[in-house]
Amino acid sequence: MTEILSHIDGGVMTLTFNRVDKKNSLTAAMYTALADAVEQAESNPSVRVLVFQGHETVFCAGNDIADFLNNPPSTLDAPVFRLLRNIAAFPKPVLAAVAGPAVGIGTTLLFHCDLVYAGDNAAFAMPFVNLGVCPEAASSLLAPQMMGYHRAAEALLLGEPFMAEAALEVGLVNRVLPPTEVNNYVQAQARKLAAKPLSSLLETKRLMKAGQAQLVQKQMNEEAASFGRMLTEPAAKEAFGAFMEKRKPDFSKL
């Protein structure tokens, strides 16, 4: 698949969102390719570190809405939920290079990365409420833990974008860089990790995540069930209909 590029070099597998003309929005086929790649990265002994990256102008604009409406994630086996489970349980270090918009899953997958570096043009958004649905990727659990309840509520209830410096302040990203430098910087960090003893990396990550691993999976499943149900309800139908018709949604009677 040309829309998801996979490359292994020096113990680092890099997965690149390569649909810049569509702002790297994700289709069901792209989710499947990503989920497969993450599974391969876990089982391949030559892969020691996993990296997600986009373009210097855009990381990921979330779902491709037209494809999403044609292939809604109605079960826990849907490609998007499979990908999220794979990332959440991935035992090796995961890094992300984020420049430009990171919308929906473009932001929520970052809660499962170990190191995140952002361009100063990065804009993060979790607009699930605005689409008549609910958060995914256990972000309803992890965002309040990382950001504090009130900032998480602002991000999840209002669904408005927040910029790189705000993401740095709340701990979502490790460092802010010029957009043209982000991908290369993350590759350098990934190579540092790949040179370290894998057994120590695996055990350190396991210990850091062990206390809430089961809770994260439980939250993801609960979110997915609610998400699938809410897709069939009037608010989501109005939100997505308005998006496709390029008009402002009207929730006044919902």
PDB file of C-alpha atoms in Angstrom:
ATOM      1  CA  MET A   1       0.000   0.000   0.000  1.00  0.00           C
ATOM      2  CA  THR A   2       1.461   3.343  -1.072  1.00  0.00           C
ATOM      3  CA  GLU A   3      -0.621   5.321   1.432  1.00  0.00           C
ATOM      4  CA  ILE A   4       1.189   3.659   4.342  1.00  0.00           C
ATOM      5  CA  LEU A   5       4.935   3.305   3.845  1.00  0.00           C
ATOM      6  CA  SER A   6       6.905   0.825   5.945  1.00  0.00           C
ATOM      7  CA  HIS A   7      10.681   0.898   6.182  1.00  0.00           C
ATOM      8  CA  ILE A   8      13.129  -0.947   8.461  1.00  0.00           C
ATOM      9  CA  ASP A   9      16.630   0.376   8.983  1.00  0.00           C
ATOM     10  CA  GLY A  10      19.028  -0.060  11.886  1.00  0.00           C
ATOM     11  CA  GLY A  11      16.468  -1.818  14.065  1.00  0.00           C
ATOM     12  CA  VAL A  12      13.881   0.944  13.515  1.00  0.00           C
ATOM     13  CA  MET A  13      10.602   0.339  11.690  1.00  0.00           C
ATOM     14  CA  THR A  14       9.157   3.600  10.396  1.00  0.00           C
ATOM     15  CA  LEU A  15       5.502   3.785   9.392  1.00  0.00           C
ATOM     16  CA  THR A  16       4.780   6.870   7.299  1.00  0.00           C
ATOM     17  CA  PHE A  17       1.335   8.302   6.601  1.00  0.00           C
ATOM     18  CA  ASN A  18       1.657   9.005   2.879  1.00  0.00           C
ATOM     19  CA  ARG A  19      -1.631  10.525   1.758  1.00  0.00           C
ATOM     20  CA  VAL A  20      -0.706  14.173   1.982  1.00  0.00           C
ATOM     21  CA  ASP A  21      -3.200  15.262  -0.682  1.00  0.00           C
ATOM     22  CA  LYS A  22      -5.952  14.072   1.705  1.00  0.00           C
ATOM     23  CA  LYS A  23      -4.163  15.430   4.796  1.00  0.00           C
ATOM     24  CA  ASN A  24      -3.136  11.874   5.683  1.00  0.00           C
ATOM     25  CA  SER A  25      -6.724  10.987   6.573  1.00  0.00           C
ATOM     26  CA  LEU A  26      -7.097   7.282   7.243  1.00  0.00           C
ATOM     27  CA  THR A  27      -9.292   4.727   5.479  1.00  0.00           C
ATOM     28  CA  ALA A  28     -10.267   1.271   6.704  1.00  0.00           C
ATOM     29  CA  ALA A  29      -7.675  -0.228   4.343  1.00  0.00           C
ATOM     30  CA  MET A  30      -4.991   2.037   5.829  1.00  0.00           C
ATOM     31  CA  TYR A  31      -6.003   1.014   9.349  1.00  0.00           C
ATOM     32  CA  THR A  32      -5.655  -2.624   8.325  1.00  0.00           C
ATOM     33  CA  ALA A  33      -2.216  -1.993   6.843  1.00  0.00           C
ATOM     34  CA  LEU A  34      -1.117  -0.181  10.004  1.00  0.00           C
ATOM     35  CA  ALA A  35      -2.469  -2.905  12.308  1.00  0.00           C
ATOM     36  CA  ASP A  36      -0.678  -5.567  10.251  1.00  0.00           C
ATOM     37  CA  ALA A  37       2.557  -3.573  10.324  1.00  0.00           C
ATOM     38  CA  VAL A  38       2.439  -3.119  14.099  1.00  0.00           C
ATOM     39  CA  GLU A  39       1.949  -6.879  14.534  1.00  0.00           C
ATOM     40  CA  GLN A  40       4.908  -7.520  12.235  1.00  0.00           C
ATOM     41  CA  ALA A  41       7.040  -5.050  14.184  1.00  0.00           C
ATOM     42  CA  GLU A  42       6.238  -6.872  17.411  1.00  0.00           C
ATOM     43  CA  SER A  43       7.094 -10.328  16.058  1.00  0.00           C
ATOM     44  CA  ASN A  44      10.130  -9.319  13.986  1.00  0.00           C
ATOM     45  CA  PRO A  45      13.273  -9.678  16.149  1.00  0.00           C
ATOM     46  CA  SER A  46      15.178  -7.255  13.928  1.00  0.00           C
ATOM     47  CA  VAL A  47      12.734  -4.456  14.856  1.00  0.00           C
ATOM     48  CA  ARG A  48      13.629  -2.866  18.174  1.00  0.00           C
ATOM     49  CA  VAL A  49      11.819   0.484  17.868  1.00  0.00           C
ATOM     50  CA  LEU A  50       8.651   1.641  16.067  1.00  0.00           C
ATOM     51  CA  VAL A  51       8.190   5.153  14.652  1.00  0.00           C
ATOM     52  CA  PHE A  52       5.065   6.883  13.318  1.00  0.00           C
ATOM     53  CA  GLN A  53       5.557   9.920  11.119  1.00  0.00           C
ATOM     54  CA  GLY A  54       3.754  12.056   8.576  1.00  0.00           C
ATOM     55  CA  HIS A  55       4.773  15.002   6.440  1.00  0.00           C
ATOM     56  CA  GLU A  56       6.221  18.272   7.720  1.00  0.00           C
ATOM     57  CA  THR A  57       2.889  19.936   6.877  1.00  0.00           C
ATOM     58  CA  VAL A  58       0.480  17.335   8.281  1.00  0.00           C
ATOM     59  CA  PHE A  59       0.662  14.344  10.593  1.00  0.00           C
ATOM     60  CA  CYS A  60      -2.828  12.847  10.372  1.00  0.00           C
ATOM     61  CA  ALA A  61      -6.242  14.479   9.927  1.00  0.00           C
ATOM     62  CA  GLY A  62      -8.069  11.512  11.449  1.00  0.00           C
ATOM     63  CA  ASN A  63     -10.637   9.481   9.552  1.00  0.00           C
ATOM     64  CA  ASP A  64     -11.428   9.856   5.892  1.00  0.00           C
ATOM     65  CA  ILE A  65     -15.078  10.712   6.512  1.00  0.00           C
ATOM     66  CA  ALA A  66     -16.496   9.308   3.267  1.00  0.00           C
ATOM     67  CA  ASP A  67     -14.686   5.997   3.731  1.00  0.00           C
ATOM     68  CA  PHE A  68     -15.599   6.026   7.426  1.00  0.00           C
ATOM     69  CA  LEU A  69     -19.298   6.312   6.619  1.00  0.00           C
ATOM     70  CA  ASN A  70     -19.015   3.459   4.108  1.00  0.00           C
ATOM     71  CA  ASN A  71     -17.015   1.288   6.523  1.00  0.00           C
ATOM     72  CA  PRO A  72     -18.147   2.263  10.039  1.00  0.00           C
ATOM     73  CA  PRO A  73     -16.317   0.571  12.950  1.00  0.00           C
ATOM     74  CA  SER A  74     -19.360  -1.290  14.216  1.00  0.00           C
ATOM     75  CA  THR A  75     -17.542  -4.104  16.071  1.00  0.00           C
ATOM     76  CA  LEU A  76     -14.467  -4.496  18.262  1.00  0.00           C
ATOM     77  CA  ASP A  77     -12.799  -6.290  15.344  1.00  0.00           C
ATOM     78  CA  ALA A  78     -12.947  -3.170  13.135  1.00  0.00           C
ATOM     79  CA  PRO A  79      -9.512  -2.266  11.716  1.00  0.00           C
ATOM     80  CA  VAL A  80      -9.242   0.981  13.695  1.00  0.00           C
ATOM     81  CA  PHE A  81      -9.902  -0.753  17.026  1.00  0.00           C
ATOM     82  CA  ARG A  82      -7.525  -3.571  16.115  1.00  0.00           C
ATOM     83  CA  LEU A  83      -4.813  -0.991  15.419  1.00  0.00           C
ATOM     84  CA  LEU A  84      -5.437   0.789  18.718  1.00  0.00           C
ATOM     85  CA  ARG A  85      -5.263  -2.464  20.692  1.00  0.00           C
ATOM     86  CA  ASN A  86      -2.010  -3.369  18.931  1.00  0.00           C
ATOM     87  CA  ILE A  87      -0.417  -0.004  19.716  1.00  0.00           C
ATOM     88  CA  ALA A  88      -1.592   0.003  23.335  1.00  0.00           C
ATOM     89  CA  ALA A  89      -0.101  -3.456  23.926  1.00  0.00           C
ATOM     90  CA  PHE A  90       3.056  -2.959  21.846  1.00  0.00           C
ATOM     91  CA  PRO A  91       5.997  -3.954  24.087  1.00  0.00           C
ATOM     92  CA  LYS A  92       8.841  -2.134  22.314  1.00  0.00           C
ATOM     93  CA  PRO A  93       9.500   1.625  22.313  1.00  0.00           C
ATOM     94  CA  VAL A  94       7.147   3.670  20.121  1.00  0.00           C
ATOM     95  CA  LEU A  95       7.989   7.188  18.917  1.00  0.00           C
ATOM     96  CA  ALA A  96       5.990   9.732  16.943  1.00  0.00           C
ATOM     97  CA  ALA A  97       7.082  12.695  14.820  1.00  0.00           C
ATOM     98  CA  VAL A  98       4.173  15.128  14.625  1.00  0.00           C
ATOM     99  CA  ALA A  99       4.042  18.214  12.409  1.00  0.00           C
ATOM    100  CA  GLY A 100       0.933  20.046  11.284  1.00  0.00           C
ATOM    101  CA  PRO A 101      -2.591  18.851  12.130  1.00  0.00           C
ATOM    102  CA  ALA A 102      -3.059  15.785  14.348  1.00  0.00           C
ATOM    103  CA  VAL A 103      -6.809  15.216  14.539  1.00  0.00           C
ATOM    104  CA  GLY A 104      -8.791  12.476  16.268  1.00  0.00           C
ATOM    105  CA  ILE A 105      -6.719   9.324  16.210  1.00  0.00           C
ATOM    106  CA  GLY A 106      -3.847  11.533  15.061  1.00  0.00           C
ATOM    107  CA  THR A 107      -3.817  12.776  18.657  1.00  0.00           C
ATOM    108  CA  THR A 108      -5.167   9.814  20.629  1.00  0.00           C
ATOM    109  CA  LEU A 109      -2.583   7.338  19.347  1.00  0.00           C
ATOM    110  CA  LEU A 110       0.072   9.612  20.880  1.00  0.00           C
ATOM    111  CA  PHE A 111      -1.121   8.654  24.374  1.00  0.00           C
ATOM    112  CA  HIS A 112       0.290   5.193  23.626  1.00  0.00           C
ATOM    113  CA  CYS A 113       3.651   6.394  22.311  1.00  0.00           C
ATOM    114  CA  ASP A 114       6.671   6.510  24.588  1.00  0.00           C
ATOM    115  CA  LEU A 115       8.287   9.585  23.058  1.00  0.00           C
ATOM    116  CA  VAL A 116       6.550  12.284  20.996  1.00  0.00           C
ATOM    117  CA  TYR A 117       8.284  15.168  19.244  1.00  0.00           C
ATOM    118  CA  ALA A 118       6.313  17.926  17.563  1.00  0.00           C
ATOM    119  CA  GLY A 119       6.872  20.652  15.026  1.00  0.00           C
ATOM    120  CA  ASP A 120       5.989  24.149  16.147  1.00  0.00           C
ATOM    121  CA  ASN A 121       3.204  24.006  13.552  1.00  0.00           C
ATOM    122  CA  ALA A 122       1.547  21.001  15.227  1.00  0.00           C
ATOM    123  CA  ALA A 123      -2.141  21.380  16.089  1.00  0.00           C
ATOM    124  CA  PHE A 124      -3.799  18.672  18.157  1.00  0.00           C
ATOM    125  CA  ALA A 125      -7.559  18.085  18.284  1.00  0.00           C
ATOM    126  CA  MET A 126      -9.975  15.463  19.601  1.00  0.00           C
ATOM    127  CA  PRO A 127     -13.306  16.637  18.113  1.00  0.00           C
ATOM    128  CA  PHE A 128     -15.339  13.512  18.909  1.00  0.00           C
ATOM    129  CA  VAL A 129     -18.192  15.375  20.641  1.00  0.00           C
ATOM    130  CA  ASN A 130     -18.504  17.688  17.640  1.00  0.00           C
ATOM    131  CA  LEU A 131     -19.152  14.618  15.502  1.00  0.00           C
ATOM    132  CA  GLY A 132     -21.803  13.221  17.828  1.00  0.00           C
ATOM    133  CA  VAL A 133     -19.610  10.377  19.080  1.00  0.00           C
ATOM    134  CA  CYS A 134     -17.257   9.766  22.015  1.00  0.00           C
ATOM    135  CA  PRO A 135     -13.483   9.431  22.543  1.00  0.00           C
ATOM    136  CA  GLU A 136     -11.490   6.331  21.577  1.00  0.00           C
ATOM    137  CA  ALA A 137      -8.038   4.833  22.244  1.00  0.00           C
ATOM    138  CA  ALA A 138      -8.688   5.066  26.013  1.00  0.00           C
ATOM    139  CA  SER A 139      -8.254   8.834  25.667  1.00  0.00           C
ATOM    140  CA  SER A 140     -11.162   9.368  28.075  1.00  0.00           C
ATOM    141  CA  LEU A 141      -8.897   7.744  30.684  1.00  0.00           C
ATOM    142  CA  LEU A 142      -5.435   8.807  29.561  1.00  0.00           C
ATOM    143  CA  ALA A 143      -6.111  12.460  28.691  1.00  0.00           C
ATOM    144  CA  PRO A 144      -7.302  13.367  32.219  1.00  0.00           C
ATOM    145  CA  GLN A 145      -4.368  11.462  33.705  1.00  0.00           C
ATOM    146  CA  MET A 146      -1.813  13.290  31.575  1.00  0.00           C
ATOM    147  CA  MET A 147      -3.380  16.717  31.162  1.00  0.00           C
ATOM    148  CA  GLY A 148      -5.407  17.057  34.358  1.00  0.00           C
ATOM    149  CA  TYR A 149      -9.185  16.814  34.352  1.00  0.00           C
ATOM    150  CA  HIS A 150     -10.053  20.398  33.433  1.00  0.00           C
ATOM    151  CA  ARG A 151      -7.647  20.651  30.506  1.00  0.00           C
ATOM    152  CA  ALA A 152      -8.750  17.226  29.277  1.00  0.00           C
ATOM    153  CA  ALA A 153     -12.383  18.314  29.575  1.00  0.00           C
ATOM    154  CA  GLU A 154     -11.621  21.412  27.523  1.00  0.00           C
ATOM    155  CA  ALA A 155      -9.944  19.292  24.840  1.00  0.00           C
ATOM    156  CA  LEU A 156     -12.566  16.528  24.772  1.00  0.00           C
ATOM    157  CA  LEU A 157     -15.801  18.424  25.459  1.00  0.00           C
ATOM    158  CA  LEU A 158     -15.095  21.466  23.289  1.00  0.00           C
ATOM    159  CA  GLY A 159     -13.003  19.547  20.764  1.00  0.00           C
ATOM    160  CA  GLU A 160     -11.005  22.645  19.870  1.00  0.00           C
ATOM    161  CA  PRO A 161      -7.381  22.474  18.672  1.00  0.00           C
ATOM    162  CA  PHE A 162      -4.462  23.120  20.995  1.00  0.00           C
ATOM    163  CA  MET A 163      -0.999  23.930  19.739  1.00  0.00           C
ATOM    164  CA  ALA A 164       2.432  22.409  20.221  1.00  0.00           C
ATOM    165  CA  GLU A 165       3.483  24.573  23.174  1.00  0.00           C
ATOM    166  CA  ALA A 166       0.297  23.652  25.059  1.00  0.00           C
ATOM    167  CA  ALA A 167       0.927  19.982  24.292  1.00  0.00           C
ATOM    168  CA  LEU A 168       4.457  20.378  25.613  1.00  0.00           C
ATOM    169  CA  GLU A 169       3.185  22.017  28.805  1.00  0.00           C
ATOM    170  CA  VAL A 170       0.818  19.141  29.621  1.00  0.00           C
ATOM    171  CA  GLY A 171       3.343  16.426  28.759  1.00  0.00           C
ATOM    172  CA  LEU A 172       1.825  15.107  25.538  1.00  0.00           C
ATOM    173  CA  VAL A 173       5.039  15.918  23.656  1.00  0.00           C
ATOM    174  CA  ASN A 174       8.680  15.813  24.759  1.00  0.00           C
ATOM    175  CA  ARG A 175      10.061  18.672  22.680  1.00  0.00           C
ATOM    176  CA  VAL A 176       8.986  21.200  20.060  1.00  0.00           C
ATOM    177  CA  LEU A 177      11.156  21.654  16.979  1.00  0.00           C
ATOM    178  CA  PRO A 178      11.018  23.323  13.555  1.00  0.00           C
ATOM    179  CA  PRO A 179       8.705  21.218  11.346  1.00  0.00           C
ATOM    180  CA  THR A 180      11.444  20.387   8.847  1.00  0.00           C
ATOM    181  CA  GLU A 181      13.579  18.872  11.619  1.00  0.00           C
ATOM    182  CA  VAL A 182      11.040  16.679  13.411  1.00  0.00           C
ATOM    183  CA  ASN A 183      11.270  13.482  11.370  1.00  0.00           C
ATOM    184  CA  ASN A 184      15.065  13.452  11.357  1.00  0.00           C
ATOM    185  CA  TYR A 185      15.234  14.210  15.075  1.00  0.00           C
ATOM    186  CA  VAL A 186      12.879  11.331  15.870  1.00  0.00           C
ATOM    187  CA  GLN A 187      14.943   8.986  13.699  1.00  0.00           C
ATOM    188  CA  ALA A 188      18.037   9.964  15.696  1.00  0.00           C
ATOM    189  CA  GLN A 189      16.226   9.325  18.990  1.00  0.00           C
ATOM    190  CA  ALA A 190      14.955   5.996  17.691  1.00  0.00           C
ATOM    191  CA  ARG A 191      18.473   4.919  16.753  1.00  0.00           C
ATOM    192  CA  LYS A 192      19.673   5.770  20.260  1.00  0.00           C
ATOM    193  CA  LEU A 193      17.024   3.460  21.657  1.00  0.00           C
ATOM    194  CA  ALA A 194      17.761   0.726  19.104  1.00  0.00           C
ATOM    195  CA  ALA A 195      21.381   0.673  20.305  1.00  0.00           C
ATOM    196  CA  LYS A 196      20.335  -0.089  23.897  1.00  0.00           C
ATOM    197  CA  PRO A 197      19.701  -3.607  25.296  1.00  0.00           C
ATOM    198  CA  LEU A 198      16.250  -4.629  24.117  1.00  0.00           C
ATOM    199  CA  SER A 199      15.590  -6.716  27.220  1.00  0.00           C
ATOM    200  CA  SER A 200      16.044  -3.621  29.408  1.00  0.00           C
ATOM    201  CA  LEU A 201      13.813  -1.500  27.174  1.00  0.00           C
ATOM    202  CA  LEU A 202      11.069  -4.132  27.201  1.00  0.00           C
ATOM    203  CA  GLU A 203      11.133  -4.621  30.962  1.00  0.00           C
ATOM    204  CA  THR A 204      11.287  -0.909  31.739  1.00  0.00           C
ATOM    205  CA  LYS A 205       8.305  -0.188  29.490  1.00  0.00           C
ATOM    206  CA  ARG A 206       6.398  -3.161  30.913  1.00  0.00           C
ATOM    207  CA  LEU A 207       6.938  -1.950  34.463  1.00  0.00           C
ATOM    208  CA  MET A 208       5.873   1.604  33.633  1.00  0.00           C
ATOM    209  CA  LYS A 209       2.650   0.440  31.983  1.00  0.00           C
ATOM    210  CA  ALA A 210       1.820  -2.628  34.096  1.00  0.00           C
ATOM    211  CA  GLY A 211      -0.266  -0.746  36.644  1.00  0.00           C
ATOM    212  CA  GLN A 212      -2.937   0.263  34.147  1.00  0.00           C
ATOM    213  CA  ALA A 213      -2.540  -2.064  31.158  1.00  0.00           C
ATOM    214  CA  GLN A 214      -5.763  -3.957  31.888  1.00  0.00           C
ATOM    215  CA  LEU A 215      -7.633  -0.754  32.690  1.00  0.00           C
ATOM    216  CA  VAL A 216      -6.570   0.769  29.360  1.00  0.00           C
ATOM    217  CA  GLN A 217      -7.850  -2.258  27.432  1.00  0.00           C
ATOM    218  CA  LYS A 218     -11.115  -2.205  29.384  1.00  0.00           C
ATOM    219  CA  GLN A 219     -11.585   1.499  28.688  1.00  0.00           C
ATOM    220  CA  MET A 220     -10.826   1.032  24.998  1.00  0.00           C
ATOM    221  CA  ASN A 221     -13.454  -1.700  24.722  1.00  0.00           C
ATOM    222  CA  GLU A 222     -16.057   0.393  26.543  1.00  0.00           C
ATOM    223  CA  GLU A 223     -15.330   3.406  24.346  1.00  0.00           C
ATOM    224  CA  ALA A 224     -15.517   1.267  21.198  1.00  0.00           C
ATOM    225  CA  ALA A 225     -18.912  -0.128  22.189  1.00  0.00           C
ATOM    226  CA  SER A 226     -20.248   3.381  22.863  1.00  0.00           C
ATOM    227  CA  PHE A 227     -18.663   4.734  19.675  1.00  0.00           C
ATOM    228  CA  GLY A 228     -20.310   2.065  17.520  1.00  0.00           C
ATOM    229  CA  ARG A 229     -23.712   2.660  19.122  1.00  0.00           C
ATOM    230  CA  MET A 230     -23.496   6.440  18.856  1.00  0.00           C
ATOM    231  CA  LEU A 231     -22.692   6.273  15.146  1.00  0.00           C
ATOM    232  CA  THR A 232     -26.268   5.102  14.523  1.00  0.00           C
ATOM    233  CA  GLU A 233     -27.880   7.850  16.603  1.00  0.00           C
ATOM    234  CA  PRO A 234     -29.294  11.218  15.417  1.00  0.00           C
ATOM    235  CA  ALA A 235     -26.431  13.434  16.621  1.00  0.00           C
ATOM    236  CA  ALA A 236     -23.788  11.577  14.613  1.00  0.00           C
ATOM    237  CA  LYS A 237     -26.028  11.392  11.564  1.00  0.00           C
ATOM    238  CA  GLU A 238     -26.531  15.159  11.718  1.00  0.00           C
ATOM    239  CA  ALA A 239     -22.825  15.836  12.293  1.00  0.00           C
ATOM    240  CA  PHE A 240     -21.579  13.659   9.460  1.00  0.00           C
ATOM    241  CA  GLY A 241     -24.380  14.740   7.142  1.00  0.00           C
ATOM    242  CA  ALA A 242     -23.460  18.368   7.753  1.00  0.00           C
ATOM    243  CA  PHE A 243     -19.793  17.604   7.119  1.00  0.00           C
ATOM    244  CA  MET A 244     -20.517  15.954   3.787  1.00  0.00           C
ATOM    245  CA  GLU A 245     -22.908  18.786   2.817  1.00  0.00           C
ATOM    246  CA  LYS A 246     -20.383  21.439   3.957  1.00  0.00           C
ATOM    247  CA  ARG A 247     -22.783  23.130   6.347  1.00  0.00           C
ATOM    248  CA  LYS A 248     -22.907  23.826  10.058  1.00  0.00           C
ATOM    249  CA  PRO A 249     -24.600  21.028  12.029  1.00  0.00           C
ATOM    250  CA  ASP A 250     -27.743  21.783  14.018  1.00  0.00           C
ATOM    251  CA  PHE A 251     -27.912  19.971  17.340  1.00  0.00           C
ATOM    252  CA  SER A 252     -30.547  22.247  18.846  1.00  0.00           C
ATOM    253  CA  LYS A 253     -33.188  19.502  18.986  1.00  0.00           C
ATOM    254  CA  LEU A 254     -30.825  16.635  19.867  1.00  0.00           C
TER     255      LEU A 254
END
